[in-house]
Amino acid sequence: MVVRGAVVGVINRCIAGLLGCWISTASLGAVLPEDRADVMYHSYSGDGVSIDGPSVLVRKKAGNHWSFSANYYVDTISGASIDVRATASPYREERQETSIGVDYVQNKTSLAASYTNSSENDYEANSFYMGASQDFFGDLTTLSMSYSRGSDDVGRRGDASFAEQARRQKLGIGITQIVTKNLIVGVNAENVSDEGYLNNPYRVVRYLDPNSARGFAFTTEVYPRTRVSNAFSANANYYLAHRASLYGDARYYSDTWGIEAVNGKFGYIHTFGDDWIVDLHVRYYQQEQADFYQDLFSRPDEFNFMARDKELSTYQSLSTGIKVSYAWQFSSQRYIDKSTLNIEYDYMNFDYDNFRDVTDDAPVGEEALFGFSANVIRLYLSVWY
Amino acid sequence: MRSYLLLSALGAVTCLSGCASTLTDIEPWVKPYERSLLADPIMSVNRNPVAMAYTKHVHEAREGARGADGGAGGGCGCN
């Protein structure tokens, strides 16, 4: 049996994360995205899992109205998370993601569209995105709307007969408002609906089994085949004297699975001369569990829906981070206008309220509560031309 | 639910196109030449899109919540 733990959970959500990128692209109002190229190495290391790889993003204008972009992204995954350590052996795999996009600007209106494909040996995802934004009130206000639709083919390694599908659509709306010469605020709302096979075919739930030496056994999770969520957020950026700024955001989330979550982030940006930018930030996240989540069930068919994904449990996370950027300015006579070298580091800590570490040698249901920390690094070079 | 959302979106687009010319005539209280601070990259929600997309990806992989995670607005018409 091949069990890969949290990986498919990561991949299930990858398109949503990527679409967020394109939402941002469309949010530039009536200004085309700048011509730039970014080459990044990313690394995530935590809970026994390492995920790293490159990401390359290129944007180029064509005339005064059009801009095109392409992104290539790779996740190389290795190790064994707590889910895998409980039931199987470490693994290694790779996911590749490719996106192409186009932006169109006419007067105070901008339109954007993109297509994304994510591929690995047992999961294939395709999605389309459309966005529009309009500037109002002398360009003080920007209204943005977005719609995306995705379709996933879910497989299971070692089981050729397993073939499931999941479909997803997202509808977002946002308003950004210039309040003063120093302050920009924004509010956003997004509805996401999924249907189909939404759980991880490798992940399992735990149930009491007196015939087992450990007192418990595992069986496959069963999730509802639909999920609808709503999220509302607000953000603000304030310019301080001496070229520094404060920023913050807050979000409330709820869905039909019973999950409720809030998160907030606060940051300070300081500059040194014209070339150095330093960003310090802290972020807090807290959620309440899904209705059908339990750490330990009494029997394998106790309920119609059963989950033991720790991302569906009750927990909180605190992250702190720093970003440092150094810029080179070039003569306007050269093909390259500007370049920056950037390094970003975040330390993330997760504490679970009702997800137990089954590798702990303790009586069933009394194991230590699980928690872990992760180191997240982005190192990238950006070039404007 | 889907039909309702799509109809809402279409309604919003219709309103957007119908009201745009009127709304854009309103006099701004922060003049275009007063927006130099807002145009500074340190005021941009998404000044590094490749890193921001990755950070969102990490959050969505490790958290149950999703959506409206910043950036759906943005832009200040400063350029």
XYZ file of N, CA, C and O in Angstrom, chain A residues 13 16-17 20-21 23-24 27 31 36 38 40 42-44 55 59 73 75 95 108 135-140 143-145 149 169 171 176-182 184 188 190-192 194-195 227 229 231 233 237 239 243 245 251 253 269 283 285 287 311 315 344 376 378 380, chain B residues 1-3 5-6 8-9 12-13 16 19-20 23-32 34-38 40-79:
536
model
N -5.315 21.831 -3.122
C -5.529 23.247 -2.904
C -4.626 24.113 -3.760
O -4.688 25.315 -3.709
N -6.241 26.695 -6.119
C -6.795 27.847 -5.414
C -5.694 28.855 -5.121
O -5.854 30.054 -5.303
N -4.559 28.367 -4.670
C -3.456 29.267 -4.369
C -2.963 29.983 -5.599
O -2.707 31.184 -5.582
N -5.198 32.728 -6.798
C -5.024 33.952 -6.036
C -4.021 34.866 -6.697
O -4.165 36.086 -6.692
N -2.989 34.280 -7.285
C -1.973 35.050 -7.996
C -2.602 35.828 -9.139
O -2.335 36.996 -9.344
N -5.748 36.632 -9.461
C -6.629 37.667 -8.937
C -5.816 38.935 -8.719
O -6.223 40.024 -9.072
N -4.640 38.765 -8.158
C -3.801 39.918 -7.923
C -3.392 40.583 -9.221
O -3.289 41.791 -9.320
N -5.912 42.834 -10.364
C -6.255 43.899 -9.454
C -5.477 45.181 -9.712
O -5.601 46.130 -8.979
N -3.911 49.788 -15.117
C -2.489 49.866 -15.428
C -1.998 48.460 -15.749
O -2.238 47.521 -14.986
N 8.510 42.242 -16.427
C 9.489 41.765 -15.449
C 9.630 40.254 -15.559
O 8.750 39.562 -16.079
N 10.957 36.923 -12.987
C 11.339 36.493 -11.644
C 11.791 35.041 -11.698
O 11.109 34.209 -12.295
N 12.783 32.134 -8.954
C 12.737 31.912 -7.504
C 13.063 30.465 -7.160
O 12.681 29.540 -7.856
N 12.190 28.079 -3.938
C 11.369 28.070 -2.736
C 11.621 26.792 -1.956
O 11.930 25.735 -2.521
N 11.480 26.901 -0.637
C 11.731 25.746 0.218
C 10.797 25.792 1.422
O 10.681 26.819 2.091
N 10.151 24.659 1.670
C 9.325 24.478 2.868
C 9.845 23.253 3.586
O 10.010 22.192 2.990
N 10.526 28.433 -9.380
C 9.371 29.073 -10.002
C 9.899 30.185 -10.892
O 10.739 30.978 -10.464
N 6.700 38.324 -17.588
C 5.605 39.161 -18.100
C 6.167 40.081 -19.183
O 7.270 40.609 -19.054
N 6.287 26.292 -12.436
C 6.489 26.086 -10.995
C 6.635 24.596 -10.726
O 5.917 23.782 -11.315
N 7.109 21.646 -7.496
C 7.222 21.196 -6.106
C 7.889 19.829 -6.114
O 7.360 18.891 -6.720
N 5.571 17.625 -8.515
C 4.399 18.236 -9.154
C 4.863 19.408 -10.005
O 5.692 20.212 -9.563
N -10.045 53.060 -18.129
C -10.054 52.758 -16.707
C -10.475 51.325 -16.411
O -10.814 50.984 -15.271
N -11.724 51.429 -12.497
C -11.430 52.548 -11.599
C -12.577 53.550 -11.612
O -13.129 53.852 -12.673
N -12.921 54.059 -10.419
C -13.990 55.052 -10.281
C -13.485 56.256 -9.502
O -12.386 56.238 -8.964
N -14.351 57.256 -9.377
C -14.125 58.401 -8.495
C -12.726 58.993 -8.705
O -11.942 59.122 -7.766
N -12.434 59.348 -9.927
C -11.128 59.931 -10.202
C -9.997 58.982 -9.883
O -8.929 59.385 -9.452
N -10.233 57.703 -10.094
C -9.248 56.636 -9.854
C -8.932 56.443 -8.371
O -7.933 55.831 -8.022
N -9.791 56.939 -7.506
C -9.583 56.691 -6.077
C -10.093 55.310 -5.672
O -9.674 54.762 -4.658
N -12.797 48.720 -8.350
C -13.675 47.568 -8.120
C -13.165 46.407 -8.972
O -12.960 46.557 -10.182
N -12.952 45.248 -8.334
C -12.429 44.079 -9.050
C -13.373 42.901 -8.873
O -13.938 42.711 -7.799
N -13.539 42.134 -9.943
C -14.334 40.908 -9.867
C -13.578 39.789 -10.553
O -12.827 40.027 -11.509
N -12.767 28.581 -12.710
C -13.383 27.265 -12.751
C -12.272 26.235 -12.956
O -11.403 26.412 -13.801
N -15.328 26.057 -8.445
C -15.451 27.395 -9.012
C -15.349 28.433 -7.916
O -15.735 28.182 -6.765
N -15.755 32.727 -7.053
C -16.271 34.027 -7.454
C -15.815 35.049 -6.421
O -16.103 34.893 -5.229
N -10.846 48.502 -3.650
C -9.696 49.183 -3.058
C -9.964 50.680 -3.075
O -10.444 51.208 -4.081
N -9.661 51.343 -1.978
C -9.999 52.755 -1.853
C -8.788 53.552 -1.386
O -8.185 53.219 -0.360
N -8.441 54.586 -2.136
C -7.463 55.553 -1.639
C -8.186 56.470 -0.666
O -9.152 57.145 -1.038
N -7.723 56.513 0.569
C -8.403 57.301 1.599
C -7.729 58.659 1.764
O -8.387 59.690 1.795
N -6.417 58.619 1.871
C -5.660 59.869 1.964
C -4.400 59.720 1.109
O -4.181 58.687 0.471
N -3.530 60.722 1.155
C -2.266 60.640 0.412
C -1.362 59.549 0.966
O -0.388 59.169 0.337
N -1.689 59.061 2.176
C -0.842 58.067 2.829
C -1.518 56.711 3.023
O -0.868 55.777 3.480
N -4.171 53.500 1.857
C -5.013 52.712 0.949
C -5.660 51.595 1.768
O -4.980 50.932 2.557
N -12.429 42.559 0.519
C -12.596 41.482 -0.459
C -13.580 40.450 0.051
O -13.677 40.224 1.264
N -14.979 36.369 -1.189
C -14.818 35.303 -2.180
C -15.651 34.087 -1.785
O -15.628 33.645 -0.639
N -16.367 33.579 -2.755
C -17.152 32.363 -2.584
C -16.480 31.253 -3.387
O -16.135 31.448 -4.553
N -16.267 30.111 -2.752
C -15.661 28.962 -3.426
C -16.587 27.768 -3.258
O -17.055 27.494 -2.148
N -17.048 23.576 -4.299
C -16.433 22.364 -4.846
C -17.493 21.270 -4.891
O -18.396 21.227 -4.062
N -17.295 20.372 -5.818
C -18.109 19.159 -5.808
C -17.296 18.020 -6.409
O -16.391 18.240 -7.217
N -18.799 21.208 -1.109
C -18.290 22.137 -0.093
C -18.452 23.550 -0.640
O -18.054 23.823 -1.777
N -17.787 27.644 0.518
C -17.178 28.499 1.541
C -17.316 29.964 1.172
O -17.428 30.323 -0.013
N -15.471 33.777 2.297
C -14.403 34.451 3.034
C -14.524 35.957 2.816
O -14.841 36.398 1.696
N -12.465 39.683 3.788
C -11.216 40.213 4.334
C -11.141 41.718 4.155
O -11.855 42.310 3.332
N -2.806 49.722 3.945
C -1.391 50.087 3.857
C -1.261 51.565 4.185
O -1.978 52.397 3.603
N 1.472 54.824 4.657
C 2.829 55.315 4.392
C 3.292 56.201 5.543
O 2.645 57.187 5.877
N 10.091 57.183 4.243
C 9.903 56.038 3.349
C 9.838 54.709 4.115
O 10.682 53.822 3.956
N 6.526 52.013 5.869
C 5.074 51.817 5.824
C 4.648 50.730 6.813
O 5.438 49.869 7.205
N -9.070 38.451 8.091
C -10.007 37.666 7.280
C -10.886 36.817 8.191
O -10.435 36.298 9.217
N -13.552 33.447 7.768
C -13.879 32.374 6.823
C -14.877 31.414 7.452
O -14.789 31.087 8.648
N 7.426 47.932 7.061
C 8.452 47.971 6.013
C 9.342 49.187 6.241
O 8.836 50.309 6.410
N 1.951 36.908 11.670
C 0.630 36.471 11.184
C 0.080 35.412 12.132
O 0.807 34.517 12.568
N -3.251 32.666 12.793
C -4.365 31.959 12.159
C -4.997 31.040 13.191
O -4.295 30.372 13.957
N -8.531 28.260 13.612
C -9.742 27.694 13.020
C -10.407 26.692 13.949
O -9.764 26.080 14.818
N -5.653 19.420 8.973
C -6.065 20.731 8.465
C -7.570 20.942 8.612
O -8.072 22.027 8.323
N -7.200 24.245 15.526
C -5.796 24.549 15.792
C -5.522 26.026 15.572
O -6.374 26.768 15.061
N 13.361 35.887 1.550
C 12.250 35.973 2.490
C 12.251 34.707 3.347
O 12.418 33.596 2.839
N 10.157 28.381 6.080
C 9.750 28.652 4.699
C 10.666 29.730 4.124
O 10.802 30.813 4.703
N 11.991 31.850 0.528
C 11.897 32.239 -0.870
C 13.163 33.039 -1.206
O 13.453 34.038 -0.541
N 14.845 34.868 -4.556
C 14.547 35.125 -5.959
C 15.209 36.385 -6.486
O 15.516 37.312 -5.743
N -27.275 27.333 -6.296
C -26.270 28.251 -5.746
C -25.398 28.829 -6.865
O -25.134 30.016 -6.936
N -24.994 27.956 -7.773
C -24.137 28.421 -8.869
C -24.865 29.433 -9.740
O -24.325 30.455 -10.119
N -26.132 29.112 -10.067
C -26.899 30.013 -10.912
C -27.037 31.362 -10.243
O -26.913 32.407 -10.876
N -25.031 32.739 -8.122
C -23.756 33.449 -8.158
C -23.485 34.037 -9.535
O -23.036 35.176 -9.669
N -23.761 33.240 -10.564
C -23.503 33.714 -11.912
C -24.399 34.901 -12.247
O -23.961 35.888 -12.842
N -25.670 36.990 -10.131
C -25.166 38.123 -9.356
C -23.983 38.769 -10.054
O -23.869 39.992 -10.140
N -23.097 37.932 -10.577
C -21.914 38.449 -11.267
C -22.316 39.226 -12.518
O -21.806 40.319 -12.791
N -23.765 42.530 -11.580
C -22.722 43.463 -11.151
C -21.979 44.037 -12.346
O -21.677 45.228 -12.400
N -21.713 43.189 -13.342
C -21.020 43.660 -14.548
C -21.876 44.665 -15.288
O -21.403 45.702 -15.772
N -21.820 47.790 -13.472
C -20.475 48.366 -13.626
C -20.379 49.157 -14.918
O -19.957 50.314 -14.938
N -22.843 52.303 -14.938
C -22.562 53.396 -14.004
C -21.182 53.997 -14.189
O -20.869 55.034 -13.596
N -20.356 53.347 -14.973
C -18.946 53.740 -15.031
C -18.763 55.189 -15.441
O -18.013 55.936 -14.810
N -19.778 57.648 -12.583
C -18.924 57.603 -11.407
C -17.534 58.167 -11.675
O -16.917 58.748 -10.786
N -17.055 57.975 -12.887
C -15.699 58.445 -13.169
C -15.636 59.963 -13.285
O -14.567 60.529 -13.358
N -16.785 60.640 -13.320
C -16.783 62.100 -13.398
C -16.607 62.758 -12.026
O -16.401 63.951 -11.930
N -16.734 61.969 -10.964
C -16.655 62.542 -9.619
C -15.241 63.059 -9.350
O -14.257 62.415 -9.691
N -15.181 64.222 -8.720
C -13.890 64.873 -8.465
C -13.121 64.141 -7.375
O -13.653 63.915 -6.280
N -11.878 63.743 -7.597
C -11.122 63.037 -6.557
C -10.633 63.994 -5.472
O -10.249 65.116 -5.768
N -10.669 63.527 -4.213
C -10.175 64.370 -3.116
C -8.690 64.192 -2.885
O -8.078 64.978 -2.197
N -8.110 63.128 -3.436
C -6.644 63.021 -3.475
C -6.264 63.133 -4.952
O -6.566 62.253 -5.748
N -5.648 64.256 -5.310
C -5.357 64.522 -6.721
C -4.293 63.559 -7.239
O -3.452 63.068 -6.467
N -4.286 63.344 -8.541
C -3.281 62.433 -9.101
C -1.851 62.812 -8.730
O -1.024 61.938 -8.458
N -0.877 64.012 -6.078
C -0.652 63.803 -4.638
C -0.472 62.322 -4.307
O -0.511 61.947 -3.140
N -0.311 61.489 -5.320
C -0.293 60.036 -5.076
C 1.091 59.417 -5.194
O 1.227 58.213 -5.366
N 2.118 60.261 -5.123
C 3.467 59.725 -5.300
C 3.827 58.735 -4.185
O 4.493 57.719 -4.436
N 3.385 59.017 -2.966
C 3.703 58.097 -1.862
C 3.002 56.756 -2.069
O 3.563 55.695 -1.803
N 1.757 56.821 -2.547
C 0.989 55.597 -2.748
C 1.572 54.746 -3.872
O 1.370 53.527 -3.911
N 4.710 54.302 -4.388
C 5.962 53.678 -3.950
C 5.762 52.164 -3.821
O 4.738 51.713 -3.308
N 6.730 51.363 -4.270
C 6.575 49.901 -4.178
C 6.301 49.400 -2.760
O 5.652 48.372 -2.587
N 6.750 50.132 -1.733
C 6.511 49.645 -0.369
C 5.040 49.757 0.026
O 4.637 49.258 1.073
N 4.227 50.411 -0.814
C 2.781 50.492 -0.557
C 1.998 49.477 -1.382
O 0.768 49.441 -1.329
N 2.674 48.647 -2.127
C 1.998 47.689 -2.996
C 1.708 46.387 -2.253
O 2.602 45.794 -1.643
N 0.464 45.946 -2.305
C 0.087 44.674 -1.688
C 0.801 43.516 -2.379
O 1.140 42.514 -1.759
N 1.036 43.670 -3.649
C 1.553 42.558 -4.445
C 2.768 42.992 -5.243
O 2.813 42.870 -6.455
N 3.794 43.518 -4.554
C 4.942 44.023 -5.315
C 5.826 42.899 -5.843
O 6.602 43.115 -6.771
N 5.715 41.698 -5.251
C 6.477 40.552 -5.746
C 5.522 39.366 -5.975
O 5.371 38.511 -5.104
N 4.893 39.315 -7.140
C 3.820 38.338 -7.359
C 4.256 36.888 -7.250
O 3.499 36.037 -6.778
N 5.479 36.577 -7.656
C 5.901 35.175 -7.625
C 6.040 34.680 -6.186
O 5.678 33.545 -5.854
N 6.528 35.555 -5.300
C 6.662 35.176 -3.889
C 5.314 35.179 -3.191
O 5.034 34.320 -2.342
N 4.449 36.114 -3.565
C 3.130 36.181 -2.935
C 2.296 34.954 -3.290
O 1.603 34.387 -2.442
N 2.372 34.542 -4.549
C 1.614 33.356 -4.963
C 2.086 32.124 -4.203
O 1.281 31.286 -3.778
N 3.397 32.026 -4.000
C 3.931 30.879 -3.265
C 3.477 30.899 -1.803
O 3.094 29.863 -1.245
N 3.509 32.074 -1.192
C 3.081 32.190 0.208
C 1.618 31.793 0.363
O 1.240 31.083 1.292
N 0.773 32.221 -0.577
C -0.642 31.813 -0.547
C -0.765 30.299 -0.680
O -1.599 29.672 -0.037
N 0.051 29.748 -1.529
C 0.049 28.299 -1.745
C 0.363 27.561 -0.441
O -0.310 26.594 -0.072
N 1.362 28.042 0.291
C 1.725 27.415 1.575
C 0.568 27.522 2.564
O 0.197 26.549 3.221
N -0.033 28.709 2.649
C -1.144 28.887 3.594
C -2.314 27.966 3.234
O -2.910 27.340 4.112
N -2.643 27.895 1.966
C -3.805 27.082 1.583
C -3.536 25.598 1.756
O -4.461 24.816 1.944
N -2.268 25.200 1.708
C -1.937 23.789 1.918
C -1.986 23.418 3.392
O -2.243 22.267 3.739
N -1.748 24.383 4.268
C -1.648 24.080 5.698
C -2.854 24.552 6.498
O -2.915 24.326 7.700
N -3.795 25.219 5.851
C -4.939 25.783 6.572
C -6.240 25.369 5.907
O -6.297 25.202 4.687
N -7.299 25.220 6.724
C -8.591 24.844 6.173
C -9.259 25.963 5.396
O -10.060 25.718 4.500
N -8.934 27.215 5.716
C -9.583 28.353 5.064
C -9.005 28.606 3.679
O -7.890 28.184 3.363
N -9.765 29.309 2.864
C -9.314 29.627 1.505
C -10.105 30.836 1.014
O -11.238 31.058 1.425
N -9.506 31.590 0.107
C -10.213 32.681 -0.539
C -10.082 34.012 0.161
O -9.807 34.094 1.355
N -10.286 35.090 -0.631
C -10.282 36.476 -0.135
C -9.042 36.775 0.693
O -9.104 37.529 1.659
N -7.926 36.171 0.296
C -6.712 36.340 1.088
C -5.848 37.478 0.555
O -4.671 37.321 0.306
N -6.474 38.614 0.367
C -5.720 39.801 -0.027
C -5.482 39.869 -1.515
O -5.391 38.864 -2.196
N -5.428 41.080 -2.008
C -5.046 41.265 -3.404
C -6.187 41.273 -4.394
O -5.991 41.587 -5.546
N -7.408 40.922 -3.986
C -8.513 40.973 -4.944
C -8.877 42.410 -5.274
O -9.472 42.695 -6.287
N -8.526 43.317 -4.376
C -8.633 44.737 -4.709
C -7.306 45.203 -5.248
O -6.756 44.568 -6.126
N -6.765 46.248 -4.697
C -5.422 46.659 -5.088
C -5.404 47.647 -6.222
O -6.399 47.885 -6.890
N -4.238 48.234 -6.419
C -4.116 49.225 -7.481
C -4.568 50.589 -6.990
O -5.495 50.695 -6.213
N -3.880 51.620 -7.424
C -4.289 52.942 -6.976
C -4.304 53.934 -8.121
O -4.495 55.118 -7.897
N -4.134 53.481 -9.354
C -4.161 54.413 -10.473
C -3.081 55.468 -10.373
O -3.256 56.589 -10.802
N -1.966 55.094 -9.742
C -0.924 56.086 -9.454
C 0.035 56.301 -10.624
O 0.682 57.336 -10.706
N 0.171 55.371 -11.494
C 1.224 55.457 -12.513
C 0.839 56.404 -13.654
O -0.309 56.508 -13.984
